[in-house]
PDB file of C-alpha atoms in Angstrom:
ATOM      1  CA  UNK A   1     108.140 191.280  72.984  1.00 69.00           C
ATOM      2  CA  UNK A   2     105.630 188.801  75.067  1.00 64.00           C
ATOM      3  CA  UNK A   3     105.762 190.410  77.916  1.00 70.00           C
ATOM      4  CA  UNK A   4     105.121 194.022  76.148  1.00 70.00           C
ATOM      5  CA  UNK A   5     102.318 192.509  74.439  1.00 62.00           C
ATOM      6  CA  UNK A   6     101.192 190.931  77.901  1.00 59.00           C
ATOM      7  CA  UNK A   7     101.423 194.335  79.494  1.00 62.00           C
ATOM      8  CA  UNK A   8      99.816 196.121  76.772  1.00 64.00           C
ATOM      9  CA  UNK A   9      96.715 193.579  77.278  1.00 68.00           C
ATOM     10  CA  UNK A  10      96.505 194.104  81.190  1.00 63.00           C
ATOM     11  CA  UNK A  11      96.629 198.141  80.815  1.00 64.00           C
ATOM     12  CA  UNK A  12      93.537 197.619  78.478  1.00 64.00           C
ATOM     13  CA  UNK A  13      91.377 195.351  80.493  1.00 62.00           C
ATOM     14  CA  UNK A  14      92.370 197.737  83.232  1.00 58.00           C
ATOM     15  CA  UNK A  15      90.943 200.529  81.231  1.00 58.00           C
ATOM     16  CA  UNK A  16      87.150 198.755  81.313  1.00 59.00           C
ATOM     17  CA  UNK A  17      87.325 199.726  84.800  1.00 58.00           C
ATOM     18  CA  UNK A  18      88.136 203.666  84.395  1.00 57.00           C
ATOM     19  CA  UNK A  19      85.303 205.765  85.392  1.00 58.00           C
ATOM     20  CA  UNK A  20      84.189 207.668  82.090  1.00 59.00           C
ATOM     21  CA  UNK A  21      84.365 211.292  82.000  1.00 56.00           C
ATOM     22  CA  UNK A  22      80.875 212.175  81.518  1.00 55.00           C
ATOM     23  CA  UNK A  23      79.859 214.685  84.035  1.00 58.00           C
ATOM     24  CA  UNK A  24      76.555 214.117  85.130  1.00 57.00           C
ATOM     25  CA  UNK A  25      73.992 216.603  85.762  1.00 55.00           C
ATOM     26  CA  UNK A  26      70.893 216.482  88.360  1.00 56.00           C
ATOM     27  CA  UNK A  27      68.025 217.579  87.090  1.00 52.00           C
ATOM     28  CA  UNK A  28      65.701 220.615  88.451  1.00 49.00           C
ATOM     29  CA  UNK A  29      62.430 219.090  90.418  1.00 47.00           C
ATOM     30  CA  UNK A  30      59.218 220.425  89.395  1.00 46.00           C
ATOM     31  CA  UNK A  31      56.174 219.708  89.766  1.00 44.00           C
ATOM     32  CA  UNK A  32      55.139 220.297  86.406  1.00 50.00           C
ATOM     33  CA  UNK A  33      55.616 217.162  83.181  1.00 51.00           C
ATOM     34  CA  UNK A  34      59.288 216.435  82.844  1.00 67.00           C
ATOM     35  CA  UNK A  35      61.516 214.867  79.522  1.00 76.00           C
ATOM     36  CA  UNK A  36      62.963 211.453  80.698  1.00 78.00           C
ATOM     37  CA  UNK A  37      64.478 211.321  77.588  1.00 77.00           C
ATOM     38  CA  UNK A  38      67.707 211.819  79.234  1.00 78.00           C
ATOM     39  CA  UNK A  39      67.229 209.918  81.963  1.00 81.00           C
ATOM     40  CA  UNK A  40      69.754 206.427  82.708  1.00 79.00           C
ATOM     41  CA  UNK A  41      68.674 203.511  81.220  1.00 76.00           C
ATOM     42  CA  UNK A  42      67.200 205.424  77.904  1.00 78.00           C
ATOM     43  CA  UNK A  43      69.829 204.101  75.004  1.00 78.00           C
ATOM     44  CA  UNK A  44      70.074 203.270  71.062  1.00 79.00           C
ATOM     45  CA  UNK A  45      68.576 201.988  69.643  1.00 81.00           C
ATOM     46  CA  UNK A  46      65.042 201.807  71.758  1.00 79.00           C
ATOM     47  CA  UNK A  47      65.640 205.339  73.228  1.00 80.00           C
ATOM     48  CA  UNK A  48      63.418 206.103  75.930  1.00 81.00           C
ATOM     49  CA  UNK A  49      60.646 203.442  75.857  1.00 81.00           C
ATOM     50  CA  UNK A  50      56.693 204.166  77.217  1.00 82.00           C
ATOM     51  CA  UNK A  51      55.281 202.216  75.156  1.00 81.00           C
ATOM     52  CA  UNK A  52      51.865 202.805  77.393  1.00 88.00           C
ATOM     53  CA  UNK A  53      52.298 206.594  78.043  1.00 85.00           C
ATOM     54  CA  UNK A  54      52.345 205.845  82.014  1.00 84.00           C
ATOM     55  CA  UNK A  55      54.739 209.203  81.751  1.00 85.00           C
ATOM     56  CA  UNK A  56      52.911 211.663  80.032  1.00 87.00           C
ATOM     57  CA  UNK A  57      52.546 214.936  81.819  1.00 87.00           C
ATOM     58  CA  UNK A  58      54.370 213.415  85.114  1.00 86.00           C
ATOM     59  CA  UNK A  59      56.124 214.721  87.502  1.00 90.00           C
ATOM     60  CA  UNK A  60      59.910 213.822  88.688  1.00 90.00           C
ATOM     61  CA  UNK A  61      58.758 212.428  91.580  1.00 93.00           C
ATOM     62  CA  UNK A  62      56.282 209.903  89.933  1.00 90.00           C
ATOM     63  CA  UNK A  63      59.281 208.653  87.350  1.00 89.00           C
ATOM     64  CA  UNK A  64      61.602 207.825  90.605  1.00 90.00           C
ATOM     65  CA  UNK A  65      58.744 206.120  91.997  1.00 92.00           C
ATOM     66  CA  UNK A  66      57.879 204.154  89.188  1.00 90.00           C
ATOM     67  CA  UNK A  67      61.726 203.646  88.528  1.00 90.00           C
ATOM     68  CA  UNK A  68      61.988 202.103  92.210  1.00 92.00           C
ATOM     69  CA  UNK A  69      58.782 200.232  91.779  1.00 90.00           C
ATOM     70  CA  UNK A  70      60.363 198.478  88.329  1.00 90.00           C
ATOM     71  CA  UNK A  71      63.796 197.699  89.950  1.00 92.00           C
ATOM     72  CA  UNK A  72      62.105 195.834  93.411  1.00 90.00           C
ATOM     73  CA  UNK A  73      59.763 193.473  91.177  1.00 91.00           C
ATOM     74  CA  UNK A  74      62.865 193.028  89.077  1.00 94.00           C
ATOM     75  CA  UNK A  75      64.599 192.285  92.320  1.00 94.00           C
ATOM     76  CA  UNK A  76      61.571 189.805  93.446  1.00 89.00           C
ATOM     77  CA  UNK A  77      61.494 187.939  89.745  1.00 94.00           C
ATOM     78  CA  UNK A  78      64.858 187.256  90.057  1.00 97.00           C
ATOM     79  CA  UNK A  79      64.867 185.579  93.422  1.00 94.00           C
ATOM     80  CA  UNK A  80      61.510 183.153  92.212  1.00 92.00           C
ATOM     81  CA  UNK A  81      63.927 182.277  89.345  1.00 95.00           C
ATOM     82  CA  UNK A  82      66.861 181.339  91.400  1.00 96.00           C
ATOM     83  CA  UNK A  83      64.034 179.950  94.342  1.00 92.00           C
ATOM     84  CA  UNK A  84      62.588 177.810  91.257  1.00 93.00           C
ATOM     85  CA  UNK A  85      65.899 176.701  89.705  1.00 95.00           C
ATOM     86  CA  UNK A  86      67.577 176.032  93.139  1.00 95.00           C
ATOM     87  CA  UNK A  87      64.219 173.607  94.069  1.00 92.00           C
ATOM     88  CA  UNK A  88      64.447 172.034  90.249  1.00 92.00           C
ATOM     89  CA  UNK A  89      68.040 170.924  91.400  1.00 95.00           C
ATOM     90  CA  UNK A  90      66.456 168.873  94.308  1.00 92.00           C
ATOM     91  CA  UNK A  91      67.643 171.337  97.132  1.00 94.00           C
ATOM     92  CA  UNK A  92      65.184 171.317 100.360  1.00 94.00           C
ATOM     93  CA  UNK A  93      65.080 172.477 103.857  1.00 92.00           C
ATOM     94  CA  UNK A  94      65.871 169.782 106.318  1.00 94.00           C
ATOM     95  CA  UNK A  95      62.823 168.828 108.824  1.00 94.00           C
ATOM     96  CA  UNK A  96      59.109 169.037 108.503  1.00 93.00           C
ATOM     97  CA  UNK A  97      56.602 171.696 107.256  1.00 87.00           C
ATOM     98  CA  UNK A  98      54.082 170.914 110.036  1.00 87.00           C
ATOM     99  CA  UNK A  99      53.112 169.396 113.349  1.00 90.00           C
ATOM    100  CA  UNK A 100      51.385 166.056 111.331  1.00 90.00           C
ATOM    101  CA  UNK A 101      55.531 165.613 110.152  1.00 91.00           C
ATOM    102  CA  UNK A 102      55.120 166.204 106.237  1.00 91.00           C
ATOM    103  CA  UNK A 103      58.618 167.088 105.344  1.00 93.00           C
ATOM    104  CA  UNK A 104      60.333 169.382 102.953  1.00 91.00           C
ATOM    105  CA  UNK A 105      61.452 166.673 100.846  1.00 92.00           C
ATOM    106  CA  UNK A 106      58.171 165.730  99.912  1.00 92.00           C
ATOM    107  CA  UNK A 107      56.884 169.079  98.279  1.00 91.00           C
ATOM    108  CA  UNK A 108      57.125 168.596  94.590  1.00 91.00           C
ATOM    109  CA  UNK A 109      58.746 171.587  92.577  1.00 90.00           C
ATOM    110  CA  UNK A 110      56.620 174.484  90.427  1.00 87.00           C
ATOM    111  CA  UNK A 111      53.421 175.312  90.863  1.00 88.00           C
ATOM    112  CA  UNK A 112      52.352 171.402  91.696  1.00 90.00           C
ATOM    113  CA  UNK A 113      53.786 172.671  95.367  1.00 89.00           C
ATOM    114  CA  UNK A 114      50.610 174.296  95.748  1.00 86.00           C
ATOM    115  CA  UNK A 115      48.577 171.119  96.155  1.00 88.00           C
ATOM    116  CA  UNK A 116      50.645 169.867  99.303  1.00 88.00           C
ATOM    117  CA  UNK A 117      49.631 172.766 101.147  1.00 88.00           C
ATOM    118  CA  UNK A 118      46.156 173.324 102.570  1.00 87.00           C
ATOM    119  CA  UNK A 119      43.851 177.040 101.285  1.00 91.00           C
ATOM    120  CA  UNK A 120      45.215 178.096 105.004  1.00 90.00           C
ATOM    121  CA  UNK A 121      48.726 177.784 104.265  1.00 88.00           C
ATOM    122  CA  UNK A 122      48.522 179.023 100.669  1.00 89.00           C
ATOM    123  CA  UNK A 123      46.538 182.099 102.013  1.00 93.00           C
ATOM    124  CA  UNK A 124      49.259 182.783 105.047  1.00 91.00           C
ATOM    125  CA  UNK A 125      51.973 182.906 102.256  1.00 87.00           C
ATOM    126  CA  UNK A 126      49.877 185.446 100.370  1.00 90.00           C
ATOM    127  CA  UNK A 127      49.415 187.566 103.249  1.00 93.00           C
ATOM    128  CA  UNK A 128      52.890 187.524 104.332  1.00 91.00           C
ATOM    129  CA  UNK A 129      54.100 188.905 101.132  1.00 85.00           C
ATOM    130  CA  UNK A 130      51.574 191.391 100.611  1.00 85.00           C
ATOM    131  CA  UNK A 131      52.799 192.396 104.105  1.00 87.00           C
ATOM    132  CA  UNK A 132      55.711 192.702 103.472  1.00 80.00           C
ATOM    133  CA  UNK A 133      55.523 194.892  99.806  1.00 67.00           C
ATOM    134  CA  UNK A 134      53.886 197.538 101.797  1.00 58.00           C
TER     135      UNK A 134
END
């Protein structure tokens, strides 16, 4: 009886990992205003939330480029979170910053990091990333 019930349990924790059988459909592009409605991501019991109307009368192509837009600063928020908790925990690079010797170690966590490093420094990391959005 234990090891029906033990069986029984695996098949349905197996089961979680079925694909569904929900077909999906592409939808036509065009350039005129679309209904995201049915879109991914558009569930109970928000629905499909524009709050700010950045969708009305807009084309497919604008909703996957907003879509993509949303899921790489998701993306980027995540990795200052785990960048911010990993430095909270007192993790640092090994060796110095700079040719005067200041060393990783010695860069406090947060935004009072930004007063170890000079406007030059601040501004190159600035650049960088807006380099590297584009």
């Amino acid at each position: 009886m234990f090891r029906t019930l033990c069986l029984l349990a695996l098949a349905a924790s197996a089961a979680a990992f079925a694909p569904s059988g929900v077909k999906r459909t592409r939808a036509g592009r065009r350039a005129m205003s679309m209904d995201f409605k049915s879109e991914i991501g558009a569930q109970p019991p928000l629905g499909f939330w524009d709050p700010f109307g950045y969708l009305d009368g807009a084309s497919q192509e604008r909703f996957d480029r907003l879509r993509a837009v949303e899921t790489k600063h998701g993306r980027i928020s995540m990795l200052a979170v785990l960048g911010h908790l990993v430095t909270t925990a007192g993790v640092r690079l090994p060796g110095a910053y700079d040719l005067a010797g200041d060393k990783f170690a010695d860069v406090p966590t947060g935004f009072a990091a930004f007063s170890k490093f000079n406007a030059g420094a601040v501004a190159q990391i600035v650049l960088f990333i807006g380099n590297a959005r584009a």
